Amino acid sequence: MLCSRREFLRRAGTVTLAGTLLLEEMADSAWSRSPGARPNIIFIFADDHASEAISAYGSYLKDYARTPNIDRLAREGMLFRNCLCNNSICSPSRASVLTGQYSHKNGVRGLNGTINESSPWFSAELQKAGYQTAVVGKWHLKSWPKGFDRFWVTKGQGRYFNPTFYTKPDGGKVSETGYSTDVYADYALRWLRQRDTEKPFLLCLHFKAPHHPYDYAQRYGKLLEGVKIPEPPNLYEDIAKTSPRLKNGRGQVMEDKSRNGYYSRHVKDKVPPMPPHNANNRKARVAAAYQHMMLKYIRCITANDEAVGRVLDFLDDNNLSDNTIVVYTADQGYWLGQHGLYDKRLILEESLRMPLLVRYPGVVEAGSVSDKITMNNDFGPTFLDYSGAPIPRAMQGVSLRPLLEGKPPADWRTDAFYCYWSKPSHWGVRTERYTLAHFPRTDEFEFYDNQNDPWQMVNQANNPAYAEAVTDCEQRLARLVREIDFSPGDYPGA
Ligand code: CA
């Protein structure tokens, strides 16, 4: 087995200064050439885990949604504050991660989509390059995993308890007992223990949690019991006035008038005590729904954090931490009551922004933060870059390597394209300061100044003071359309 640079120097023994320099040079060249030095990659992919519910992000929930193990990745690596998805919904984001492409290119615009045959997969490229590869957990695509030596994936949403894994395209399956996050981590660790230690590996560990209905492991049943969880400042926003089109496009409001006693079509359990619906107690209903949702959500993500801790402990115990890139992210953000919403789908911040934490000791500076705009289709190019494998030209994302290594290029992207095809269909651009959303069917706009209005409460689309900024965003959108080859037939209103 090829040794690491550090081991190479240690084994070389005591030498003179000149000899040390020579040896360091030799070690450097052995390091860069050695297949053993190619980093392992562990990609941990949660479902709907908002960055507000990761304590390292320091949000108003940081003392309640405590994630000490995920926080370790921030403390020992880099935290990204502006990682954005190009289409804020489960299957499309998964397809963009795997292919490095926007939804209109990989073919997955909505739920349960199939990835185009012509699209590249980073897993297949790593496999070709000699990586051993495995994926465990939620999959939520119609395409079978490609480029994975082994897979244990659930179908559709999968179940929170007693998951069934599909292991072969021809229908091989295995049913397990236990809480999904725990079982997925068990499988991931077992595969790591059984792997060929002579080859680098890619492990994708995809949690179902904390997707609604936020079912948690029984052992967390007392967590935060009786504690009042802080509310976001825009929990009681009246979106019928502020943004009936965007924020109420799919009825993802916490105060659901159609279901007295429930707060959503997704969370089926009753919310005690849920006041009856009438014009005078909307606030009380939203407050009750919020506390109920957050309690379940935080209990749910606690198991994600625990599983991350098990993976990091395994790396430490097996001397793998230094040569393994560990990533924690989620397929999109999630509304935790902001604008009175739950769920995702919108170009607005808490839905658009994905958590992203990357640890790679010795390469990524511990405790570093990047505010640059990064995207879910950058992950594949990044992994391929570090593995030394070629990045297929069809991948549209960009390797994050220069950001991870503290050298952001002067021409790094300053805007991101977004398109959501289902209701409410909209597309737009998010720059370092502004968000522009366009509704092609009615040709209406919403525009937010995220610097002066970080909670995105005031639509400035028709404010003359912002006319220049709106025009700039329209021009950026026109440029992005050309850059990513978004054709007239791809428009959400087409
Ligand atoms: Ca999701």
Coordinates of C-alpha atoms and ligand atoms in Angstrom, one line a residue:
M1 CA 0.0 0.0 0.0
L2 CA 1.3 3.4 -0.9
C3 CA 2.1 5.5 2.2
S4 CA 1.0 9.0 3.0
R5 CA 3.4 11.9 2.8
R6 CA 3.8 12.1 6.5
E7 CA 4.5 8.3 6.8
F8 CA 7.0 8.6 3.9
L9 CA 9.0 11.2 5.8
R10 CA 8.7 9.3 9.1
R11 CA 10.0 6.1 7.4
A12 CA 12.8 7.9 5.8
G13 CA 14.3 8.6 9.2
T14 CA 16.7 11.3 10.4
V15 CA 18.6 13.1 7.6
T16 CA 20.4 16.3 7.1
L17 CA 18.5 19.6 6.3
A18 CA 19.4 19.3 2.6
G19 CA 18.4 15.6 2.7
T20 CA 15.1 16.5 4.4
L21 CA 14.3 19.0 1.6
L22 CA 15.1 16.5 -1.0
L23 CA 13.0 13.9 0.7
E24 CA 10.1 16.4 1.1
E25 CA 10.3 17.0 -2.7
M26 CA 10.3 13.3 -3.3
A27 CA 7.4 12.8 -0.9
D28 CA 5.5 15.6 -2.6
S29 CA 5.8 14.0 -5.9
A30 CA 4.9 10.5 -4.5
W31 CA 1.9 12.1 -2.8
S32 CA 0.6 13.7 -5.9
R33 CA 1.0 10.6 -8.0
S34 CA 0.0 8.0 -5.5
P35 CA -3.4 6.5 -6.0
G36 CA -3.4 5.8 -2.3
A37 CA -3.3 9.5 -1.7
R38 CA -6.5 10.2 -3.7
P39 CA -9.0 11.2 -1.0
N40 CA -11.8 9.1 0.1
I41 CA -15.2 10.8 -0.2
I42 CA -18.1 10.6 2.2
F43 CA -21.1 12.5 1.0
I44 CA -23.8 12.8 3.7
F45 CA -27.0 14.0 2.1
A46 CA -30.0 14.8 4.4
D47 CA -33.5 15.5 3.1
D48 CA -34.9 18.9 3.9
H49 CA -32.4 19.8 6.6
A50 CA -32.4 23.6 6.8
S51 CA -29.2 25.3 7.7
E52 CA -31.1 27.2 10.4
A53 CA -31.4 23.8 12.2
I54 CA -27.6 23.3 12.3
S55 CA -26.1 25.0 15.3
A56 CA -22.9 25.9 13.4
Y57 CA -24.9 28.3 11.3
G58 CA -25.7 30.3 14.4
S59 CA -29.4 31.0 13.7
Y60 CA -32.1 31.9 16.2
L61 CA -32.5 28.1 16.7
K62 CA -28.8 27.4 17.5
D63 CA -29.4 26.7 21.2
Y64 CA -32.3 24.4 20.4
A65 CA -31.4 22.5 17.2
R66 CA -28.1 21.4 18.6
T67 CA -25.9 19.4 16.2
P68 CA -22.5 19.0 17.8
N69 CA -21.2 16.4 15.4
I70 CA -22.2 18.2 12.2
D71 CA -20.7 21.3 13.8
R72 CA -17.4 19.4 14.0
L73 CA -17.3 19.6 10.2
A74 CA -17.5 23.4 10.4
R75 CA -14.9 23.6 13.2
E76 CA -12.5 21.3 11.4
G77 CA -13.4 22.4 7.8
M78 CA -15.4 25.0 5.8
L79 CA -19.0 26.2 6.2
F80 CA -20.7 27.6 3.1
R81 CA -23.3 30.3 3.7
N82 CA -24.6 30.6 0.1
C83 CA -24.9 27.1 -1.3
L84 CA -28.0 27.3 -3.5
C85 CA -30.1 24.7 -5.4
N86 CA -31.2 25.4 -8.9
N87 CA -34.7 23.8 -8.3
S88 CA -35.8 23.5 -4.7
I89 CA -37.4 20.1 -4.6
C90 CA -36.2 16.6 -3.8
S91 CA -35.7 14.5 -6.9
P92 CA -34.4 17.4 -9.1
S93 CA -31.8 18.4 -6.5
R94 CA -30.6 14.8 -6.2
A95 CA -30.3 14.6 -10.0
S96 CA -28.4 17.9 -10.1
V97 CA -26.0 16.6 -7.5
L98 CA -25.4 13.3 -9.3
T99 CA -25.0 14.8 -12.8
G100 CA -23.6 18.2 -12.1
Q101 CA -26.3 19.5 -14.4
Y102 CA -29.3 21.9 -14.2
S103 CA -32.7 20.3 -14.2
H104 CA -33.5 21.2 -17.8
K105 CA -30.3 19.3 -18.9
N106 CA -30.6 16.1 -16.8
G107 CA -34.3 15.8 -17.4
V108 CA -35.5 15.7 -13.8
R109 CA -37.7 18.8 -13.4
G110 CA -40.2 17.3 -10.9
L111 CA -40.6 14.5 -8.4
N112 CA -39.6 10.9 -9.2
G113 CA -37.9 11.9 -12.5
T114 CA -35.6 9.8 -14.7
I115 CA -32.1 11.1 -15.4
N116 CA -31.4 11.5 -19.2
E117 CA -29.3 8.6 -20.6
S118 CA -26.8 11.1 -21.9
S119 CA -26.1 12.8 -18.5
P120 CA -22.8 12.1 -16.7
W121 CA -22.8 10.8 -13.1
F122 CA -20.0 11.7 -10.8
S123 CA -20.3 8.2 -9.2
A124 CA -19.7 6.5 -12.5
E125 CA -16.7 8.7 -13.2
L126 CA -15.2 7.9 -9.8
Q127 CA -15.9 4.2 -10.3
K128 CA -14.1 4.4 -13.7
A129 CA -11.2 6.0 -12.0
G130 CA -10.8 3.1 -9.6
Y131 CA -12.9 4.2 -6.6
Q132 CA -15.0 1.6 -4.8
T133 CA -18.4 3.1 -4.5
A134 CA -21.6 2.6 -2.5
V135 CA -24.8 4.5 -1.7
V136 CA -27.2 3.8 1.2
G137 CA -30.5 5.4 2.0
K138 CA -33.1 7.6 0.3
W139 CA -32.9 7.7 -3.4
H140 CA -36.1 9.2 -4.8
L141 CA -35.3 9.0 -8.5
K142 CA -36.8 6.6 -11.0
S143 CA -33.4 5.9 -12.5
W144 CA -31.5 3.2 -10.7
P145 CA -28.2 4.1 -9.1
K146 CA -25.4 4.2 -11.7
G147 CA -21.7 3.9 -10.9
F148 CA -22.2 2.3 -7.5
D149 CA -20.6 -1.1 -6.8
R150 CA -23.2 -1.6 -4.1
F151 CA -26.4 0.1 -3.3
W152 CA -29.1 -0.2 -0.7
V153 CA -31.7 2.4 -1.5
T154 CA -35.3 3.0 -0.6
K155 CA -38.1 3.6 -3.1
G156 CA -40.0 7.0 -3.3
Q157 CA -40.0 8.6 0.1
G158 CA -39.1 5.3 1.9
R159 CA -40.3 4.8 5.5
Y160 CA -39.0 6.3 8.8
F161 CA -39.2 2.9 10.5
N162 CA -38.3 -0.5 9.3
P163 CA -37.0 0.5 5.8
T164 CA -36.9 -1.8 2.8
F165 CA -33.7 -1.5 0.7
Y166 CA -33.6 -2.2 -3.0
T167 CA -30.3 -3.7 -3.8
K168 CA -30.5 -4.5 -7.5
P169 CA -32.3 -3.2 -10.6
D170 CA -33.9 -6.6 -11.0
G171 CA -35.7 -6.3 -7.8
G172 CA -33.4 -7.6 -5.1
K173 CA -34.5 -6.2 -1.7
V174 CA -33.9 -6.5 2.0
S175 CA -36.2 -5.4 4.8
E176 CA -34.7 -4.1 8.1
T177 CA -36.1 -3.2 11.5
G178 CA -35.3 0.0 13.2
Y179 CA -35.2 3.8 12.7
S180 CA -34.2 4.7 9.2
T181 CA -31.3 7.0 10.0
D182 CA -29.8 4.4 12.4
V183 CA -30.2 1.6 9.9
Y184 CA -28.7 3.6 7.1
A185 CA -25.6 4.5 9.2
D186 CA -25.3 0.8 10.2
Y187 CA -25.2 -0.2 6.6
A188 CA -22.7 2.5 5.7
L189 CA -20.3 1.6 8.5
R190 CA -20.6 -2.1 7.6
W191 CA -19.7 -1.4 4.0
L192 CA -16.7 0.7 5.2
R193 CA -15.5 -2.1 7.4
Q194 CA -15.7 -4.6 4.6
R195 CA -14.2 -2.4 1.9
D196 CA -10.9 -3.0 0.1
T197 CA -8.4 -0.9 2.1
E198 CA -6.1 -0.6 -0.9
K199 CA -8.5 1.5 -3.0
P200 CA -10.0 4.9 -2.3
F201 CA -13.8 5.0 -1.7
L202 CA -16.9 7.0 -2.3
L203 CA -19.7 6.5 0.2
C204 CA -23.0 8.3 -0.2
L205 CA -25.1 8.2 2.9
H206 CA -28.6 9.6 2.2
F207 CA -30.9 10.2 5.1
K208 CA -34.7 10.3 4.8
A209 CA -34.7 12.6 7.8
P210 CA -35.9 15.3 8.5
H211 CA -38.4 15.2 5.7
H212 CA -42.1 15.6 6.8
P213 CA -43.8 14.1 8.8
Y214 CA -40.5 14.4 10.9
D215 CA -40.9 11.1 12.7
Y216 CA -38.1 10.8 15.2
A217 CA -36.4 7.9 17.0
Q218 CA -38.1 6.9 20.2
R219 CA -35.1 7.7 22.3
Y220 CA -35.5 11.4 21.6
G221 CA -39.1 11.5 22.7
K222 CA -38.4 13.7 25.7
L223 CA -36.0 16.1 23.9
L224 CA -37.1 19.7 24.5
E225 CA -40.3 18.6 26.2
G226 CA -42.1 21.6 27.6
V227 CA -39.6 24.0 26.0
K228 CA -40.9 27.0 23.9
I229 CA -38.9 27.1 20.7
P230 CA -38.0 30.6 19.4
E231 CA -40.1 31.8 16.5
P232 CA -38.7 33.5 13.3
P233 CA -39.8 37.1 13.1
N234 CA -41.9 36.5 10.0
L235 CA -43.9 33.6 11.3
Y236 CA -47.1 35.6 11.3
E237 CA -46.6 37.3 7.9
D238 CA -49.9 37.7 6.1
I239 CA -48.8 36.4 2.7
A240 CA -52.2 37.1 1.2
K241 CA -51.0 40.7 1.4
T242 CA -47.3 40.4 0.9
S243 CA -46.9 37.7 -1.7
P244 CA -50.1 35.8 -2.7
R245 CA -48.4 34.4 -5.8
L246 CA -45.1 33.2 -4.6
K247 CA -45.5 32.4 -0.9
N248 CA -49.0 30.9 -1.2
G249 CA -48.5 29.1 -4.4
R250 CA -49.0 25.6 -3.2
G251 CA -50.9 26.0 0.1
Q252 CA -47.9 25.2 2.2
V253 CA -49.1 27.5 4.9
M254 CA -49.0 26.4 8.5
E255 CA -52.5 27.5 9.2
D256 CA -54.5 25.2 7.0
K257 CA -58.1 26.2 7.1
S258 CA -59.2 23.1 5.4
R259 CA -58.1 20.7 8.1
N260 CA -59.3 21.8 11.5
G261 CA -57.0 20.3 14.0
Y262 CA -54.2 19.7 11.6
Y263 CA -51.8 22.3 10.3
S264 CA -50.8 20.7 7.0
R265 CA -51.7 18.1 4.5
H266 CA -48.4 16.5 5.3
V267 CA -48.2 16.2 9.0
K268 CA -51.0 13.8 9.8
D269 CA -51.0 13.9 13.6
K270 CA -53.2 16.2 15.6
V271 CA -51.6 19.2 17.2
P272 CA -52.5 19.6 20.8
P273 CA -53.9 22.1 21.6
M274 CA -55.0 23.4 18.3
P275 CA -57.6 26.2 18.6
P276 CA -60.5 25.9 16.2
H277 CA -60.3 28.0 13.1
N278 CA -61.9 31.4 13.2
A279 CA -61.0 34.9 12.2
N280 CA -59.7 35.8 15.7
N281 CA -57.3 33.1 16.5
R282 CA -55.1 32.7 13.4
K283 CA -52.0 33.6 15.4
A284 CA -52.8 31.1 18.1
R285 CA -53.2 28.3 15.5
V286 CA -49.9 29.2 13.7
A287 CA -48.1 29.3 17.1
A288 CA -49.4 25.9 18.1
A289 CA -48.6 24.4 14.7
Y290 CA -45.1 25.9 14.8
Q291 CA -44.2 24.5 18.2
H292 CA -45.5 21.1 17.2
M293 CA -43.6 21.0 13.9
M294 CA -40.3 22.3 15.4
L295 CA -40.4 19.8 18.3
K296 CA -40.6 16.9 15.9
Y297 CA -38.2 18.4 13.4
I298 CA -35.5 19.0 16.0
R299 CA -35.9 15.5 17.5
C300 CA -35.6 14.1 14.0
I301 CA -32.4 15.9 13.0
T302 CA -30.8 14.9 16.3
A303 CA -30.5 11.3 14.9
N304 CA -28.9 12.7 11.8
D305 CA -26.3 14.4 14.0
E306 CA -25.7 11.3 16.0
A307 CA -25.1 9.2 12.8
V308 CA -22.6 11.8 11.5
G309 CA -20.8 11.4 14.8
R310 CA -20.6 7.6 14.3
V311 CA -19.1 8.1 10.8
L312 CA -16.6 10.6 12.1
D313 CA -15.6 8.3 15.0
F314 CA -15.1 5.5 12.5
L315 CA -12.8 7.6 10.4
D316 CA -10.8 8.6 13.6
D317 CA -10.6 5.0 14.8
N318 CA -9.4 3.8 11.5
N319 CA -6.9 6.5 10.8
L320 CA -8.9 7.7 7.8
S321 CA -9.8 11.3 8.8
D322 CA -6.8 13.0 7.2
N323 CA -7.4 11.5 3.8
T324 CA -11.2 11.6 3.6
I325 CA -13.4 14.5 2.3
V326 CA -16.5 14.6 4.4
V327 CA -19.5 16.6 3.2
Y328 CA -22.8 17.3 5.0
T329 CA -25.6 18.9 3.0
A330 CA -29.3 18.5 2.1
D331 CA -31.2 18.5 -1.1
Q332 CA -32.7 21.9 -0.4
G333 CA -33.5 24.2 2.5
Y334 CA -36.8 24.1 4.3
W335 CA -39.3 26.6 5.7
L336 CA -39.3 26.4 9.4
G337 CA -42.2 28.7 9.8
Q338 CA -40.8 31.7 7.9
H339 CA -43.6 33.5 6.1
G340 CA -45.9 31.2 8.0
L341 CA -44.8 28.3 5.7
Y342 CA -43.4 24.8 5.9
D343 CA -41.9 22.8 3.0
K344 CA -39.7 24.3 0.3
R345 CA -40.0 24.8 -3.6
L346 CA -39.6 28.6 -3.7
I347 CA -36.6 30.7 -4.8
L348 CA -36.8 32.5 -1.4
E349 CA -33.9 32.2 1.0
E350 CA -34.7 29.5 3.5
S351 CA -35.9 27.2 0.7
L352 CA -33.1 28.0 -1.7
R353 CA -30.2 27.8 0.6
M354 CA -28.7 24.3 1.3
P355 CA -26.5 23.7 4.3
L356 CA -23.0 22.8 3.1
L357 CA -20.1 21.8 5.4
V358 CA -16.9 20.2 4.0
R359 CA -14.0 18.8 6.0
Y360 CA -10.7 17.8 4.4
P361 CA -7.9 18.2 7.0
G362 CA -4.7 19.7 5.7
V363 CA -6.4 21.0 2.6
V364 CA -9.4 23.0 3.9
E365 CA -8.6 25.4 6.7
A366 CA -10.3 24.5 10.0
G367 CA -13.0 26.9 11.0
S368 CA -13.2 28.7 7.6
V369 CA -16.3 30.2 6.1
S370 CA -17.2 30.9 2.4
D371 CA -19.9 33.4 1.4
K372 CA -19.4 32.8 -2.3
I373 CA -22.4 31.5 -4.3
T374 CA -22.0 27.8 -4.7
M375 CA -24.6 25.3 -6.2
N376 CA -25.7 21.7 -5.9
N377 CA -24.3 21.0 -9.4
D378 CA -20.8 21.9 -8.1
F379 CA -20.4 18.8 -5.9
G380 CA -19.7 16.3 -8.7
P381 CA -17.0 18.5 -10.3
T382 CA -15.4 19.0 -6.9
F383 CA -15.2 15.3 -6.1
L384 CA -13.8 14.5 -9.6
D385 CA -11.3 17.4 -9.3
Y386 CA -9.9 16.0 -6.0
S387 CA -9.9 12.4 -7.3
G388 CA -7.8 13.4 -10.3
A389 CA -10.5 12.0 -12.7
P390 CA -11.5 14.2 -15.6
I391 CA -14.7 16.3 -15.2
P392 CA -17.1 15.6 -18.1
R393 CA -17.7 18.7 -20.2
A394 CA -21.5 18.0 -19.9
M395 CA -21.3 18.8 -16.2
Q396 CA -22.4 22.4 -15.7
G397 CA -21.2 23.0 -12.2
V398 CA -17.8 24.2 -11.2
S399 CA -15.2 22.6 -8.8
L400 CA -15.3 24.2 -5.4
R401 CA -11.6 23.4 -4.9
P402 CA -10.3 27.0 -5.2
L403 CA -12.9 28.1 -2.5
L404 CA -12.1 25.1 -0.3
E405 CA -8.4 26.0 -0.5
G406 CA -8.9 29.6 0.3
K407 CA -8.2 31.0 -3.1
P408 CA -11.5 32.2 -4.7
P409 CA -10.9 33.3 -8.2
A410 CA -11.7 36.9 -9.1
D411 CA -14.3 35.8 -11.6
W412 CA -16.1 33.4 -9.3
R413 CA -19.9 33.4 -10.0
T414 CA -21.9 36.2 -8.5
D415 CA -25.4 35.0 -9.4
A416 CA -27.3 31.7 -9.6
F417 CA -30.1 30.6 -11.9
Y418 CA -33.2 29.1 -10.5
C419 CA -36.3 27.4 -12.1
Y420 CA -39.2 25.6 -10.5
W421 CA -41.7 24.0 -12.9
S422 CA -44.5 22.9 -10.6
K423 CA -47.0 25.2 -8.9
P424 CA -46.2 28.1 -8.4
S425 CA -44.0 27.9 -11.5
H426 CA -41.4 30.6 -11.4
W427 CA -37.8 31.2 -12.4
G428 CA -35.3 33.8 -11.6
V429 CA -31.9 34.8 -10.3
R430 CA -30.3 35.2 -6.9
T431 CA -27.3 37.5 -6.8
E432 CA -25.1 38.3 -3.9
R433 CA -27.7 40.9 -2.8
Y434 CA -31.0 40.5 -4.6
T435 CA -33.5 37.9 -5.6
L436 CA -35.6 38.3 -8.7
A437 CA -38.5 35.9 -9.3
H438 CA -40.5 35.9 -12.5
F439 CA -43.9 34.2 -13.1
P440 CA -43.9 33.5 -16.9
R441 CA -47.6 32.6 -17.1
T442 CA -48.7 36.0 -15.9
D443 CA -45.5 37.9 -16.5
E444 CA -45.4 39.2 -12.9
F445 CA -42.3 39.8 -10.8
E446 CA -41.2 39.7 -7.2
F447 CA -38.0 41.4 -6.2
Y448 CA -36.3 41.3 -2.8
D449 CA -33.3 43.3 -1.4
N450 CA -31.8 40.6 0.9
Q451 CA -29.3 43.1 2.4
N452 CA -32.0 45.6 3.7
D453 CA -34.7 43.0 4.0
P454 CA -33.1 39.7 5.0
W455 CA -36.5 38.1 5.9
Q456 CA -37.8 39.0 2.4
M457 CA -41.0 40.7 3.6
V458 CA -41.3 43.5 1.1
N459 CA -41.6 42.9 -2.7
Q460 CA -39.8 45.8 -4.3
A461 CA -40.5 44.8 -7.9
N462 CA -42.5 48.0 -8.6
N463 CA -40.4 50.4 -6.4
P464 CA -38.7 52.9 -8.7
A465 CA -35.8 53.1 -6.2
Y466 CA -34.9 49.5 -7.3
A467 CA -35.5 49.9 -11.1
E468 CA -31.8 49.8 -11.9
A469 CA -31.2 46.7 -9.7
V470 CA -34.2 45.0 -11.2
T471 CA -32.9 45.7 -14.7
D472 CA -29.4 44.4 -13.7
C473 CA -31.0 41.1 -12.5
E474 CA -33.0 40.8 -15.7
Q475 CA -29.8 41.1 -17.7
R476 CA -28.1 38.6 -15.5
L477 CA -30.9 36.2 -16.0
A478 CA -30.7 36.7 -19.8
R479 CA -27.0 35.9 -19.6
L480 CA -27.5 32.8 -17.4
V481 CA -30.1 31.5 -19.8
R482 CA -27.5 31.6 -22.6
E483 CA -24.7 30.1 -20.4
I484 CA -26.6 27.1 -19.2
D485 CA -28.3 26.5 -22.6
F486 CA -31.9 27.0 -21.3
S487 CA -34.0 27.0 -24.4
P488 CA -37.5 28.5 -25.1
G489 CA -39.1 25.1 -24.6
D490 CA -37.6 24.8 -21.1
Y491 CA -39.4 27.9 -19.7
P492 CA -41.8 27.0 -16.9
G493 CA -44.7 28.7 -18.7
A494 CA -43.9 27.1 -22.1
Ligands
CA1 CA -36.0 17.1 0.0

